[in-house]
CSV table of N, CA and C in Angstrom, one decimal:
chain,number,residue,atom,x,y,z
B,1,MET,N,0.8,-1.2,0.0
B,1,MET,CA,0.0,0.0,0.0
B,1,MET,C,0.9,1.3,0.0
B,2,SER,N,2.0,1.2,0.5
B,2,SER,CA,2.9,2.3,0.6
B,2,SER,C,3.3,2.7,-0.8
B,3,SER,N,3.5,1.7,-1.7
B,3,SER,CA,3.9,2.1,-3.1
B,3,SER,C,2.8,2.8,-3.8
B,4,ARG,N,1.5,2.4,-3.5
B,4,ARG,CA,0.4,3.1,-4.1
B,4,ARG,C,0.3,4.5,-3.7
B,5,THR,N,0.5,4.8,-2.4
B,5,THR,CA,0.5,6.1,-1.9
B,5,THR,C,1.6,7.0,-2.5
B,6,THR,N,2.7,6.4,-2.6
B,6,THR,CA,3.8,7.1,-3.2
B,6,THR,C,3.5,7.5,-4.7
B,7,GLU,N,2.9,6.5,-5.4
B,7,GLU,CA,2.5,6.8,-6.8
B,7,GLU,C,1.5,7.9,-6.9
B,8,ASP,N,0.5,7.9,-6.0
B,8,ASP,CA,-0.5,8.9,-5.9
B,8,ASP,C,0.1,10.3,-5.6
B,9,THR,N,1.1,10.3,-4.7
B,9,THR,CA,1.8,11.5,-4.4
B,9,THR,C,2.5,12.1,-5.6
B,10,TYR,N,3.2,11.2,-6.3
B,10,TYR,CA,4.0,11.6,-7.5
B,10,TYR,C,3.0,12.1,-8.6
B,11,GLU,N,1.9,11.4,-8.7
B,11,GLU,CA,0.9,11.7,-9.7
B,11,GLU,C,0.3,13.1,-9.4
B,12,SER,N,0.0,13.4,-8.2
B,12,SER,CA,-0.6,14.7,-7.8
B,12,SER,C,0.5,15.8,-8.0
B,13,GLN,N,1.7,15.5,-7.7
B,13,GLN,CA,2.8,16.5,-7.9
B,13,GLN,C,3.0,16.7,-9.4
B,14,ASN,N,2.9,15.7,-10.2
B,14,ASN,CA,3.0,15.8,-11.7
B,14,ASN,C,1.8,16.7,-12.2
B,15,ASP,N,0.6,16.4,-11.7
B,15,ASP,CA,-0.5,17.2,-12.1
B,15,ASP,C,-0.4,18.7,-11.7
B,16,GLN,N,0.1,18.9,-10.5
B,16,GLN,CA,0.4,20.3,-10.1
B,16,GLN,C,1.4,21.0,-10.9
B,17,ARG,N,2.5,20.3,-11.2
B,17,ARG,CA,3.5,20.9,-12.1
B,17,ARG,C,3.0,21.1,-13.5
B,18,LEU,N,2.2,20.2,-14.0
B,18,LEU,CA,1.6,20.4,-15.3
B,18,LEU,C,0.7,21.6,-15.3
B,19,ASP,N,-0.1,21.8,-14.3
B,19,ASP,CA,-1.0,23.0,-14.2
B,19,ASP,C,-0.1,24.3,-14.2
B,20,GLU,N,1.0,24.2,-13.4
B,20,GLU,CA,1.9,25.4,-13.4
B,20,GLU,C,2.5,25.7,-14.7
B,21,LEU,N,2.9,24.6,-15.4
B,21,LEU,CA,3.4,24.8,-16.8
B,21,LEU,C,2.4,25.4,-17.7
B,22,HIS,N,1.2,24.9,-17.7
B,22,HIS,CA,0.1,25.4,-18.5
B,22,HIS,C,-0.1,26.9,-18.2
B,23,SER,N,-0.1,27.3,-17.0
B,23,SER,CA,-0.3,28.7,-16.6
B,23,SER,C,0.9,29.5,-17.1
B,24,LYS,N,2.1,29.0,-17.1
B,24,LYS,CA,3.2,29.8,-17.6
B,24,LYS,C,3.1,29.9,-19.1
B,25,ILE,N,2.7,28.9,-19.8
B,25,ILE,CA,2.5,28.9,-21.2
B,25,ILE,C,1.4,29.9,-21.6
B,26,ARG,N,0.3,29.9,-20.9
B,26,ARG,CA,-0.7,30.9,-21.2
B,26,ARG,C,-0.2,32.3,-21.0
B,27,THR,N,0.6,32.6,-19.9
B,27,THR,CA,1.1,33.9,-19.7
B,27,THR,C,2.1,34.3,-20.8
B,28,LEU,N,2.9,33.3,-21.2
B,28,LEU,CA,3.9,33.6,-22.3
B,28,LEU,C,3.2,33.9,-23.6
B,29,ARG,N,2.1,33.1,-23.9
B,29,ARG,CA,1.3,33.4,-25.1
B,29,ARG,C,0.7,34.8,-25.0
B,30,SER,N,0.2,35.1,-23.9
B,30,SER,CA,-0.5,36.5,-23.7
B,30,SER,C,0.6,37.6,-23.9
B,31,VAL,N,1.7,37.4,-23.4
B,31,VAL,CA,2.8,38.4,-23.5
B,31,VAL,C,3.2,38.5,-25.0
B,32,THR,N,3.3,37.4,-25.7
B,32,THR,CA,3.7,37.3,-27.1
B,32,THR,C,2.6,38.0,-27.9
B,33,THR,N,1.4,37.8,-27.6
B,33,THR,CA,0.3,38.4,-28.4
B,33,THR,C,0.3,39.9,-28.1
B,34,ASP,N,0.6,40.4,-26.9
B,34,ASP,CA,0.6,41.8,-26.6
B,34,ASP,C,1.8,42.5,-27.4
B,35,ILE,N,2.9,41.8,-27.4
B,35,ILE,CA,4.1,42.3,-28.2
B,35,ILE,C,3.8,42.4,-29.7
B,36,HIS,N,3.1,41.4,-30.2
B,36,HIS,CA,2.7,41.4,-31.6
B,36,HIS,C,1.8,42.6,-31.9
B,37,ASP,N,0.8,42.7,-31.1
B,37,ASP,CA,-0.2,43.8,-31.2
B,37,ASP,C,0.4,45.2,-31.2
B,38,ASP,N,1.4,45.4,-30.2
B,38,ASP,CA,2.1,46.6,-30.1
B,38,ASP,C,2.9,46.9,-31.3
B,39,ALA,N,3.6,45.9,-31.8
B,39,ALA,CA,4.4,46.0,-33.0
B,39,ALA,C,3.6,46.4,-34.2
B,40,GLU,N,2.4,45.9,-34.3
B,40,GLU,CA,1.5,46.2,-35.4
B,40,GLU,C,1.0,47.7,-35.3
B,41,ARG,N,0.7,48.1,-34.1
B,41,ARG,CA,0.2,49.5,-33.9
B,41,ARG,C,1.4,50.4,-34.2
B,42,GLN,N,2.6,50.1,-33.8
B,42,GLN,CA,3.7,51.0,-34.1
B,42,GLN,C,4.0,51.0,-35.6
B,43,ASN,N,3.8,49.9,-36.3
B,43,ASN,CA,4.0,49.9,-37.8
B,43,ASN,C,2.9,50.8,-38.4
B,44,LEU,N,1.7,50.7,-38.0
B,44,LEU,CA,0.6,51.6,-38.5
B,44,LEU,C,1.0,53.1,-38.2
B,45,THR,N,1.4,53.4,-37.1
B,45,THR,CA,1.8,54.7,-36.7
B,45,THR,C,2.9,55.2,-37.6
B,46,LEU,N,3.9,54.4,-37.8
B,46,LEU,CA,5.0,54.8,-38.7
B,46,LEU,C,4.5,54.9,-40.2
B,47,ASP,N,3.6,54.1,-40.6
B,47,ASP,CA,3.1,54.3,-42.0
B,47,ASP,C,2.3,55.6,-42.1
B,48,ASN,N,1.5,55.9,-41.1
B,48,ASN,CA,0.8,57.1,-41.1
B,48,ASN,C,1.7,58.3,-41.1
B,49,THR,N,2.8,58.3,-40.3
B,49,THR,CA,3.7,59.3,-40.2
B,49,THR,C,4.4,59.5,-41.6
B,50,ASN,N,4.8,58.4,-42.2
B,50,ASN,CA,5.4,58.5,-43.5
B,50,ASN,C,4.5,59.1,-44.5
B,51,ASP,N,3.2,58.7,-44.5
B,51,ASP,CA,2.2,59.3,-45.4
B,51,ASP,C,2.1,60.8,-45.2
B,52,THR,N,2.1,61.2,-43.9
B,52,THR,CA,1.9,62.6,-43.5
B,52,THR,C,3.1,63.4,-44.0
B,53,PHE,N,4.4,62.9,-43.8
B,53,PHE,CA,5.5,63.6,-44.3
B,53,PHE,C,5.6,63.6,-45.8
B,54,SER,N,5.1,62.6,-46.5
B,54,SER,CA,5.1,62.6,-48.0
B,54,SER,C,4.1,63.7,-48.4
B,55,SER,N,3.0,63.8,-47.8
B,55,SER,CA,2.0,64.8,-48.2
B,55,SER,C,2.6,66.2,-47.9
B,56,LEU,N,3.2,66.4,-46.8
B,56,LEU,CA,3.8,67.7,-46.4
B,56,LEU,C,4.9,68.0,-47.5
B,57,SER,N,5.7,67.1,-47.8
B,57,SER,CA,6.8,67.3,-48.8
B,57,SER,C,6.2,67.7,-50.2
B,58,SER,N,5.1,67.0,-50.6
B,58,SER,CA,4.5,67.4,-51.8
B,58,SER,C,3.8,68.8,-51.8
B,59,SER,N,3.2,69.1,-50.7
B,59,SER,CA,2.6,70.4,-50.5
B,59,SER,C,3.6,71.5,-50.5
B,60,LEU,N,4.7,71.2,-49.8
B,60,LEU,CA,5.8,72.2,-49.8
B,60,LEU,C,6.5,72.5,-51.1
B,61,SER,N,6.7,71.4,-51.9
B,61,SER,CA,7.3,71.6,-53.2
B,61,SER,C,6.3,72.3,-54.1
B,62,HIS,N,5.0,72.0,-54.0
B,62,HIS,CA,4.0,72.7,-54.8
B,62,HIS,C,4.0,74.2,-54.5
B,63,SER,N,4.0,74.5,-53.2
B,63,SER,CA,4.0,75.9,-52.7
B,63,SER,C,5.2,76.6,-53.2
B,64,SER,N,6.4,76.0,-53.1
B,64,SER,CA,7.6,76.7,-53.5
B,64,SER,C,7.6,76.9,-55.0
B,65,ARG,N,7.1,76.0,-55.8
B,65,ARG,CA,7.0,76.3,-57.2
B,65,ARG,C,6.0,77.4,-57.5
B,66,ARG,N,4.9,77.5,-56.8
B,66,ARG,CA,4.0,78.6,-57.0
B,66,ARG,C,4.6,79.9,-56.5
B,67,ALA,N,5.3,79.9,-55.4
B,67,ALA,CA,6.0,81.1,-54.9
B,67,ALA,C,7.0,81.6,-55.9
B,68,ALA,N,7.8,80.6,-56.5
B,68,ALA,CA,8.8,81.0,-57.5
B,68,ALA,C,8.1,81.6,-58.7
B,69,GLN,N,7.0,81.1,-59.1
B,69,GLN,CA,6.3,81.7,-60.3
B,69,GLN,C,5.7,83.1,-59.9
B,70,ALA,N,5.2,83.2,-58.7
B,70,ALA,CA,4.6,84.5,-58.3
B,70,ALA,C,5.7,85.6,-58.2
B,71,PHE,N,6.8,85.2,-57.7
B,71,PHE,CA,7.9,86.2,-57.5
B,71,PHE,C,8.8,86.4,-58.7
B,72,GLY,N,8.5,85.6,-59.8
B,72,GLY,CA,9.2,85.7,-61.0
B,72,GLY,C,10.6,85.1,-60.9
B,73,LEU,N,10.8,84.2,-60.0
B,73,LEU,CA,12.1,83.6,-59.9
B,73,LEU,C,12.4,82.5,-61.0
B,74,SER,N,11.3,82.1,-61.6
B,74,SER,CA,11.4,81.1,-62.6
B,74,SER,C,10.5,81.5,-63.8
B,75,GLY,N,11.0,81.2,-64.9
B,75,GLY,CA,10.2,81.5,-66.1
B,75,GLY,C,10.4,82.9,-66.6
B,76,PRO,N,9.6,83.3,-67.6
B,76,PRO,CA,9.7,84.7,-68.1
B,76,PRO,C,9.1,85.7,-67.1
B,77,GLY,N,9.6,86.9,-67.2
B,77,GLY,CA,9.1,88.0,-66.3
B,77,GLY,C,9.9,88.1,-65.0
B,78,SER,N,11.2,88.0,-65.1
B,78,SER,CA,12.0,88.2,-63.9
B,78,SER,C,12.1,89.6,-63.5
B,79,VAL,N,11.4,90.5,-64.2
B,79,VAL,CA,11.4,91.9,-63.8
B,79,VAL,C,10.7,92.1,-62.5
B,80,ARG,N,9.7,91.2,-62.2
B,80,ARG,CA,9.0,91.2,-60.9
B,80,ARG,C,10.0,91.0,-59.7
B,81,GLN,N,11.0,90.2,-59.9
B,81,GLN,CA,11.9,90.0,-58.8
B,81,GLN,C,12.7,91.3,-58.5
B,82,THR,N,13.1,92.0,-59.6
B,82,THR,CA,13.8,93.3,-59.4
B,82,THR,C,12.9,94.3,-58.7
B,83,ARG,N,11.6,94.3,-59.1
B,83,ARG,CA,10.7,95.3,-58.4
B,83,ARG,C,10.5,94.9,-56.9
B,84,ILE,N,10.4,93.7,-56.6
B,84,ILE,CA,10.2,93.3,-55.2
B,84,ILE,C,11.5,93.7,-54.4
B,85,ILE,N,12.6,93.4,-55.0
B,85,ILE,CA,13.9,93.8,-54.3
B,85,ILE,C,13.9,95.3,-54.1
B,86,LEU,N,13.6,96.1,-55.1
B,86,LEU,CA,13.6,97.6,-54.9
B,86,LEU,C,12.6,98.0,-53.9
B,87,TYR,N,11.4,97.5,-53.9
B,87,TYR,CA,10.4,97.8,-52.9
B,87,TYR,C,10.9,97.5,-51.5
B,88,THR,N,11.5,96.4,-51.3
B,88,THR,CA,12.0,96.0,-50.0
B,88,THR,C,13.0,97.0,-49.5
B,89,VAL,N,14.0,97.3,-50.4
B,89,VAL,CA,15.0,98.3,-50.0
B,89,VAL,C,14.4,99.6,-49.7
B,90,ALA,N,13.4,100.0,-50.5
B,90,ALA,CA,12.8,101.3,-50.3
B,90,ALA,C,12.1,101.3,-48.9
B,91,VAL,N,11.4,100.3,-48.6
B,91,VAL,CA,10.7,100.2,-47.3
B,91,VAL,C,11.7,100.3,-46.1
B,92,PHE,N,12.8,99.5,-46.2
B,92,PHE,CA,13.8,99.6,-45.2
B,92,PHE,C,14.4,101.0,-45.1
B,93,LEU,N,14.7,101.6,-46.2
B,93,LEU,CA,15.2,103.0,-46.2
B,93,LEU,C,14.2,104.0,-45.6
B,94,PHE,N,12.9,103.8,-45.9
B,94,PHE,CA,11.9,104.7,-45.4
B,94,PHE,C,11.9,104.5,-43.8
B,95,PHE,N,11.9,103.3,-43.3
B,95,PHE,CA,11.8,103.1,-41.9
B,95,PHE,C,13.1,103.6,-41.2
B,96,TRP,N,14.2,103.5,-41.9
B,96,TRP,CA,15.5,104.0,-41.3
B,96,TRP,C,15.4,105.5,-41.2
B,97,LEU,N,15.0,106.2,-42.3
B,97,LEU,CA,14.8,107.7,-42.3
B,97,LEU,C,13.8,108.1,-41.2
B,98,LEU,N,12.7,107.4,-41.1
B,98,LEU,CA,11.7,107.7,-40.1
B,98,LEU,C,12.3,107.6,-38.7
B,99,TRP,N,13.1,106.5,-38.5
B,99,TRP,CA,13.7,106.3,-37.2
B,99,TRP,C,14.7,107.4,-36.9
B,100,LYS,N,15.5,107.8,-37.9
B,100,LYS,CA,16.5,108.9,-37.7
B,100,LYS,C,15.8,110.2,-37.4
B,101,THR,N,14.7,110.5,-38.1
B,101,THR,CA,14.1,111.8,-37.9
B,101,THR,C,13.3,111.9,-36.6
B,102,GLN,N,12.7,110.8,-36.2
B,102,GLN,CA,12.1,110.8,-34.9
B,102,GLN,C,13.1,110.9,-33.8
B,103,GLY,N,14.3,110.4,-33.9
B,103,GLY,CA,15.3,110.6,-32.9
B,103,GLY,C,15.7,112.0,-32.9
B,104,PHE,N,15.8,112.7,-34.0
B,104,PHE,CA,16.1,114.1,-34.1
B,104,PHE,C,15.0,114.9,-33.4
B,105,TRP,N,13.8,114.7,-33.7
B,105,TRP,CA,12.7,115.4,-33.1
B,105,TRP,C,12.6,115.2,-31.6
B,106,TRP,N,12.8,114.0,-31.1
B,106,TRP,CA,12.7,113.6,-29.7
B,106,TRP,C,13.8,114.3,-28.9
B,107,THR,N,15.0,114.3,-29.5
B,107,THR,CA,16.1,115.0,-28.7
B,107,THR,C,15.9,116.5,-28.7
B,108,SER,N,15.4,117.0,-29.8
B,108,SER,CA,15.1,118.5,-29.9
B,108,SER,C,14.0,118.9,-28.9
B,109,ALA,N,13.0,118.1,-28.7
B,109,ALA,CA,11.9,118.4,-27.8
B,109,ALA,C,12.4,118.3,-26.4
B,110,GLY,N,13.3,117.3,-26.1
B,110,GLY,CA,13.8,117.1,-24.7
B,110,GLY,C,14.7,118.2,-24.3
B,111,GLU,N,15.4,118.9,-25.2
B,111,GLU,CA,16.4,119.9,-24.9
B,111,GLU,C,15.7,121.3,-24.6
B,112,VAL,N,14.5,121.5,-25.1
B,112,VAL,CA,13.8,122.8,-24.9
B,112,VAL,C,13.2,122.9,-23.6
């Protein structure tokens, strides 16, 4: 009878170890599934980011081409570029003269 009790003890220990092993396998499978799902989400995010940057690049190149045409930097009519440069210089000169004359008037008013 002693041998039967020992076998039952070993059998129950084996069953307990087998249950523990199944539990560990389920946990490992769950972790593996979570890692796979996270990798898929990250791949989708990277794809969306790539699409967004491609769209931005396309829009930026289109805008730069339109700006170049508008300012006469490409194609016929480069006279517009010269006019824009002259207007810009004139505006800076106007503000510089305004700044100098205001400084003159302010110092004159302060001395009186």
